Short mmCIF file of C-alpha atoms in Angstrom, two decimals:
data_model
loop_
_atom_site.label_atom_id
_atom_site.label_comp_id
_atom_site.label_asym_id
_atom_site.label_seq_id
_atom_site.Cartn_x
_atom_site.Cartn_y
_atom_site.Cartn_z
CA MET A 1052 29.45 17.95 3.60
CA LEU A 1053 27.33 15.46 5.55
CA TRP A 1054 26.61 17.74 8.51
CA LYS A 1055 23.74 20.22 8.18
CA ASP A 1056 23.03 23.05 10.61
CA GLN A 1057 19.41 21.93 10.81
CA TYR A 1058 20.66 18.90 12.81
CA GLU A 1059 21.70 21.12 15.73
CA LEU A 1060 19.84 20.40 18.95
CA GLY A 1061 20.91 23.54 20.79
CA VAL A 1062 22.91 21.51 23.32
CA PRO A 1063 26.57 22.51 22.80
CA LEU A 1064 28.22 19.29 24.03
CA ILE A 1065 25.91 17.00 22.04
CA ASP A 1066 26.07 19.20 18.94
CA ALA A 1067 29.87 19.18 19.05
CA GLN A 1068 29.90 15.39 19.35
CA HIS A 1069 27.43 15.03 16.49
CA LYS A 1070 29.59 17.23 14.28
CA GLU A 1071 32.64 15.13 15.12
CA LEU A 1072 30.68 11.94 14.42
CA PHE A 1073 29.56 13.26 11.02
CA ARG A 1074 33.10 14.43 10.23
CA ARG A 1075 34.49 10.98 11.01
CA VAL A 1076 31.78 9.15 9.09
CA GLU A 1077 32.33 11.43 6.10
CA ALA A 1078 36.07 10.69 6.17
CA PHE A 1079 35.25 6.99 6.48
CA LEU A 1080 32.98 7.15 3.41
CA GLN A 1081 35.57 8.99 1.37
CA VAL A 1082 38.11 6.26 2.06
CA LEU A 1083 35.54 3.51 1.55
CA ARG A 1084 34.49 4.88 -1.85
CA SER A 1085 37.91 6.00 -3.07
CA GLY A 1086 39.56 4.37 -6.06
CA VAL A 1087 42.58 2.97 -4.25
CA SER A 1088 43.05 -0.75 -3.73
CA TRP A 1089 41.06 -2.53 -1.05
CA ASP A 1090 44.22 -3.45 0.85
CA ASP A 1091 45.17 0.22 1.14
CA LYS A 1092 41.63 1.19 2.15
CA ALA A 1093 41.43 -1.57 4.74
CA LEU A 1094 44.27 -0.10 6.76
CA GLN A 1095 42.58 3.29 7.04
CA LEU A 1096 39.15 1.80 7.66
CA ASN A 1097 40.49 -0.09 10.66
CA ASP A 1098 41.21 3.23 12.34
CA THR A 1099 37.65 4.41 11.78
CA LEU A 1100 36.17 1.20 13.10
CA GLU A 1101 38.25 1.51 16.25
CA PHE A 1102 37.18 5.14 16.60
CA MET A 1103 33.52 4.22 16.15
CA LYS A 1104 33.71 1.57 18.84
CA GLY A 1105 35.08 4.09 21.34
CA TYR A 1106 33.60 7.44 20.38
CA VAL A 1107 30.09 6.24 19.64
CA VAL A 1108 29.83 4.64 23.06
CA GLU A 1109 31.13 7.81 24.71
CA HIS A 1110 28.73 10.02 22.75
CA PHE A 1111 25.72 7.80 23.42
CA ARG A 1112 26.55 7.83 27.15
CA ASP A 1113 26.76 11.64 27.22
CA GLU A 1114 23.53 11.98 25.24
CA GLU A 1115 21.74 9.57 27.57
CA GLU A 1116 22.98 11.50 30.61
CA TYR A 1117 21.57 14.67 29.07
CA GLN A 1118 18.22 12.97 28.46
CA GLU A 1119 18.10 11.86 32.08
CA SER A 1120 19.01 15.34 33.31
CA ILE A 1121 15.98 16.87 31.57
CA GLY A 1122 13.63 13.98 32.37
CA TYR A 1123 13.16 12.99 28.74
CA PRO A 1124 10.28 10.47 28.69
CA GLY A 1125 11.67 8.60 25.67
CA TYR A 1126 14.93 7.87 27.47
CA GLU A 1127 14.56 4.08 27.70
CA ALA A 1128 13.49 3.65 24.08
CA HIS A 1129 16.27 5.95 22.89
CA LYS A 1130 18.83 4.07 24.96
CA GLN A 1131 17.68 0.83 23.35
CA ILE A 1132 18.25 2.32 19.89
CA HIS A 1133 21.77 3.28 20.98
CA ASN A 1134 22.43 -0.19 22.41
CA ASN A 1135 21.25 -1.83 19.19
CA MET A 1136 23.62 0.33 17.14
CA VAL A 1137 26.57 -0.40 19.41
CA ASP A 1138 25.80 -4.12 19.14
CA TYR A 1139 25.67 -3.78 15.35
CA VAL A 1140 29.02 -1.94 15.17
CA LEU A 1141 30.66 -4.58 17.37
CA GLU A 1142 29.14 -7.44 15.39
CA VAL A 1143 30.24 -5.99 12.03
CA SER A 1144 33.70 -5.36 13.41
CA LYS A 1145 33.91 -8.99 14.53
CA GLN A 1146 32.61 -10.35 11.23
CA TYR A 1147 34.99 -8.09 9.34
CA GLU A 1148 37.98 -9.50 11.19
CA GLU A 1149 36.75 -13.08 10.85
CA SER A 1150 36.15 -12.64 7.11
CA ASN A 1151 39.70 -11.38 6.59
CA LYS A 1152 38.48 -7.87 5.78
CA ASN A 1153 35.69 -8.62 3.31
CA GLU A 1154 34.94 -5.53 1.22
CA ASP A 1155 31.22 -6.14 0.70
CA LEU A 1156 30.74 -6.38 4.44
CA MET A 1157 32.32 -2.97 4.92
CA GLN A 1158 30.34 -1.44 2.02
CA GLN A 1159 27.13 -2.72 3.62
CA PHE A 1160 28.20 -1.26 6.94
CA GLY A 1161 28.91 2.11 5.29
CA GLY A 1162 25.50 2.29 3.63
CA ARG A 1163 23.61 1.39 6.75
CA LEU A 1164 25.70 3.65 8.98
CA LEU A 1165 25.09 6.62 6.68
CA ALA A 1166 21.29 6.22 6.60
CA TRP A 1167 21.09 5.34 10.30
CA LEU A 1168 23.13 8.34 11.41
CA ILE A 1169 21.18 10.86 9.33
CA ASN A 1170 17.84 9.54 10.51
CA HIS A 1171 18.94 9.26 14.11
CA VAL A 1172 20.22 12.83 14.35
CA ALA A 1173 17.61 14.41 12.03
CA ALA A 1174 14.62 12.64 13.56
CA GLU A 1175 15.21 10.71 16.81
CA ASP A 1176 17.52 13.25 18.45
CA GLN A 1177 15.35 16.18 17.39
CA ARG A 1178 12.60 14.77 19.60
CA ILE A 1179 14.89 15.35 22.58
CA ALA A 1180 15.42 18.96 21.53
CA ASN A 1181 11.69 19.46 20.97
CA TYR A 1182 10.94 18.11 24.45
CA ALA A 1183 13.60 20.33 26.03
CA ARG A 1184 12.16 23.40 24.32
CA GLU A 1185 8.59 22.53 25.31
CA LYS A 1186 9.61 22.03 28.93
CA GLY A 1187 11.79 25.14 28.95
CA VAL A 1188 14.91 23.14 29.88
CA SER A 1189 16.81 23.49 26.62
CA GLY A 1190 19.53 25.47 28.37
CA ASN A 1191 20.33 22.60 30.72
CA ASP A 1192 23.56 21.65 29.04
CA LYS A 1193 26.28 19.73 30.78
CA MET B 187 -6.20 2.47 11.36
CA ILE B 188 -5.74 -1.02 9.86
CA ASN B 189 -8.18 -0.11 7.12
CA ASN B 190 -6.17 2.98 6.39
CA LEU B 191 -2.76 1.41 5.90
CA TYR B 192 -2.21 3.24 2.63
CA ASN B 193 -2.22 6.62 4.36
CA VAL B 194 -0.03 5.36 7.22
CA PHE B 195 2.66 4.18 4.81
CA PHE B 196 2.33 7.27 2.61
CA ASP B 197 2.72 9.62 5.59
CA ALA B 198 5.70 7.69 6.97
CA THR B 199 7.44 7.76 3.58
CA HIS B 200 6.70 11.46 3.24
CA ASN B 201 8.16 12.21 6.68
CA VAL B 202 11.30 10.16 6.09
CA PHE B 203 11.97 11.75 2.70
CA GLN B 204 11.50 15.18 4.22
CA LEU B 205 13.71 14.61 7.26
CA MET B 206 16.48 12.58 5.66
CA LEU B 207 16.60 14.02 2.15
CA ASN B 208 14.99 17.45 2.51
CA ILE B 209 12.42 16.43 -0.09
CA SER B 210 8.83 17.47 0.51
CA ASP B 211 7.60 17.41 -3.07
CA ILE B 212 5.88 14.03 -2.81
CA SER B 213 2.60 12.85 -4.29
CA ALA B 214 0.62 9.67 -4.63
CA GLN B 215 0.75 7.91 -7.97
CA PRO B 216 -1.53 5.25 -9.45
CA GLU B 217 0.11 1.82 -9.39
CA GLU B 218 -0.41 1.32 -13.13
CA GLU B 219 1.81 4.35 -13.78
CA PHE B 220 4.69 2.80 -11.84
CA LYS B 221 6.78 1.14 -14.53
CA CYS B 222 10.20 -0.16 -13.67
CA ASP B 223 12.42 -2.92 -15.01
CA ASP B 224 15.56 -2.33 -13.01
CA GLU B 225 14.98 -1.94 -9.30
CA VAL B 226 16.15 -2.72 -5.79
CA ASP B 227 13.43 -4.68 -3.98
CA ILE B 228 13.58 -4.79 -0.19
CA SER B 229 11.27 -6.86 1.98
CA VAL B 230 10.56 -5.88 5.58
CA GLY B 231 8.74 -8.60 7.50
CA ILE B 232 6.04 -7.66 10.01
CA GLN B 233 4.88 -9.70 13.01
CA GLY B 234 2.28 -9.13 15.70
CA ASP B 235 -1.29 -7.87 15.38
CA LEU B 236 -0.51 -7.74 11.68
CA SER B 237 1.79 -10.23 9.98
CA GLY B 238 3.25 -10.40 6.50
CA GLU B 239 5.62 -8.11 4.68
CA VAL B 240 6.05 -4.82 2.93
CA ILE B 241 8.12 -4.82 -0.22
CA TYR B 242 9.79 -1.55 -1.07
CA ARG B 243 10.41 -1.22 -4.80
CA PHE B 244 13.16 1.33 -5.37
CA PRO B 245 13.93 1.90 -9.08
CA VAL B 246 17.69 2.08 -9.65
CA PRO B 247 17.69 5.83 -10.49
CA THR B 248 15.71 6.56 -7.29
CA SER B 249 18.09 4.40 -5.24
CA LEU B 250 21.12 6.21 -6.61
CA ASN B 251 19.55 9.64 -6.07
CA ILE B 252 18.75 8.75 -2.45
CA VAL B 253 22.32 7.70 -1.71
CA ASN B 254 23.82 10.62 -3.64
CA ILE B 255 21.80 13.08 -1.54
CA MET B 256 22.56 11.36 1.76
CA SER B 257 26.29 11.01 1.11
CA GLY B 258 26.98 14.11 -0.96
CA MET B 259 28.95 11.75 -3.21
CA GLN B 260 28.32 10.40 -6.70
CA PHE B 261 27.09 6.81 -6.98
CA ASP B 262 26.60 5.55 -10.54
CA SER B 263 25.65 1.93 -9.97
CA VAL B 264 23.95 -0.22 -7.37
CA ASP B 265 26.34 -2.10 -5.11
CA ALA B 266 26.42 -3.40 -1.54
CA PHE B 267 26.64 0.15 -0.16
CA VAL B 268 23.61 1.42 -2.08
CA THR B 269 21.54 -1.67 -1.33
CA SER B 270 22.34 -1.41 2.35
CA ALA B 271 21.52 2.31 2.51
CA VAL B 272 18.12 1.97 0.84
CA SER B 273 17.41 -1.13 2.97
CA GLU B 274 18.00 0.98 6.06
CA MET B 275 15.66 3.60 4.64
CA ALA B 276 12.97 0.95 4.18
CA ASN B 277 13.64 -0.12 7.76
CA ILE B 278 13.23 3.47 8.99
CA ILE B 279 9.97 4.01 7.08
CA SER B 280 8.63 0.72 8.47
CA GLY B 281 9.67 1.75 11.98
CA ASN B 282 7.73 4.99 11.61
CA VAL B 283 4.69 3.04 10.42
CA LEU B 284 4.91 0.79 13.47
CA THR B 285 5.02 3.81 15.77
CA ALA B 286 1.89 5.21 14.12
CA LEU B 287 0.15 1.83 14.42
CA SER B 288 1.22 1.48 18.04
CA ASP B 289 -0.28 4.88 18.85
CA ASN B 290 -3.57 3.33 17.71
CA ASP B 291 -3.13 0.14 19.75
CA VAL B 292 -1.97 -2.01 16.83
CA LYS B 293 1.19 -3.70 18.12
CA CYS B 294 3.72 -5.09 15.65
CA ASP B 295 7.43 -5.71 15.27
CA ILE B 296 9.54 -5.60 12.14
CA LEU B 297 12.20 -7.99 10.92
CA PRO B 298 15.52 -6.81 9.42
CA PRO B 299 15.20 -5.73 5.77
CA VAL B 300 16.31 -8.25 3.15
CA LEU B 301 16.79 -8.11 -0.60
CA CYS B 302 13.97 -10.00 -2.29
CA LYS B 303 12.48 -10.94 -5.62
CA LEU B 304 8.95 -9.98 -6.50
CA ASP B 305 6.37 -12.71 -6.42
CA ASP B 306 2.65 -12.47 -6.22
CA ASP B 307 1.57 -15.99 -5.46
CA LYS B 308 0.41 -15.57 -1.87
CA ASP B 309 -2.97 -14.35 -0.72
CA TYR B 310 -3.23 -11.74 1.99
CA GLU B 311 -6.21 -10.28 3.77
CA LEU B 312 -4.82 -6.78 3.39
CA LYS B 313 -3.13 -6.31 0.07
CA THR B 314 -2.54 -2.87 -1.36
CA SER B 315 0.09 -0.77 -3.09
CA CYS B 316 1.35 2.65 -2.17
CA CYS B 317 3.13 4.21 -5.14
CA ILE B 318 4.74 7.56 -4.62
CA ASN B 319 6.23 10.11 -6.95
CA THR B 320 8.99 12.31 -5.55
CA ALA B 321 11.35 14.96 -6.87
CA ILE B 322 14.09 12.29 -7.10
CA GLY B 323 12.03 9.50 -8.62
CA GLU B 324 9.32 7.00 -7.86
CA ILE B 325 9.03 4.29 -5.24
CA CYS B 326 6.30 1.73 -4.72
CA LEU B 327 5.39 -0.09 -1.52
CA LEU B 328 3.60 -3.43 -1.78
CA ILE B 329 1.75 -3.97 1.49
CA ARG B 330 0.84 -7.61 2.16
CA LEU B 331 -0.56 -8.30 5.59
CA ASN B 332 -2.90 -10.56 7.52
CA ARG B 333 -4.67 -9.73 10.76
CA ALA B 334 -3.71 -11.88 13.74
CA SER B 335 -6.33 -14.52 14.28
#
């Protein structure tokens, strides 16, 4: 299981979204790495890509609103990291369509997404939780 | 700080292995003990107060162990997925290094990681290696940088 309890921030809405994100990415990886033909995989992977484009944006927006609500000083830098990831997802999605569903492109995306997500939640997002605890505002959930 | 690049890279690698892989059993290793024929080499370019590149040498077994731990799945050979995942890890370590440098008023940016082949034909003002032994295998960072003139 990709999700680990140590990733929890103590903010119920954000934690729930993170768990959903990890669940979806895990399902995506299982399809991506399964032994079925690429044509069969491609159909299922399309669904995940569409989900990522919508859900990731929604989650990032909610997380940024939370950061603003507690006055997180790293808000701008964190938002930039989110924007860069959204741009990457959109760009890969575009290239994937233009390449007529190139498998290597999607394998590259899977590898980067996996490492990015773990680092982002285990390191970058934990800084938000640490700040909230230090300032005594960790209970300020939406 | 610039004269202590070895420690900056070692600490960043240590932190990333701990946070992303739950591995804290990490120690420095002499470069001559790092022996590897089959590896994934990733170059991360650096621009700014320092310019050049850092080459991350991930032996194949280390690369596979990294991805197996992150994914909870079994990878038996290096492919586009594995290469991309360890490239992102090199990118993350480099990003942590840049943050540490920035905290000491050394301002740099990094370029996207790319697969590379090892060559040693260029001279750099700051040229050192940071070889690390971990519970899941070795890695070696070749640090090749010049100070901005």
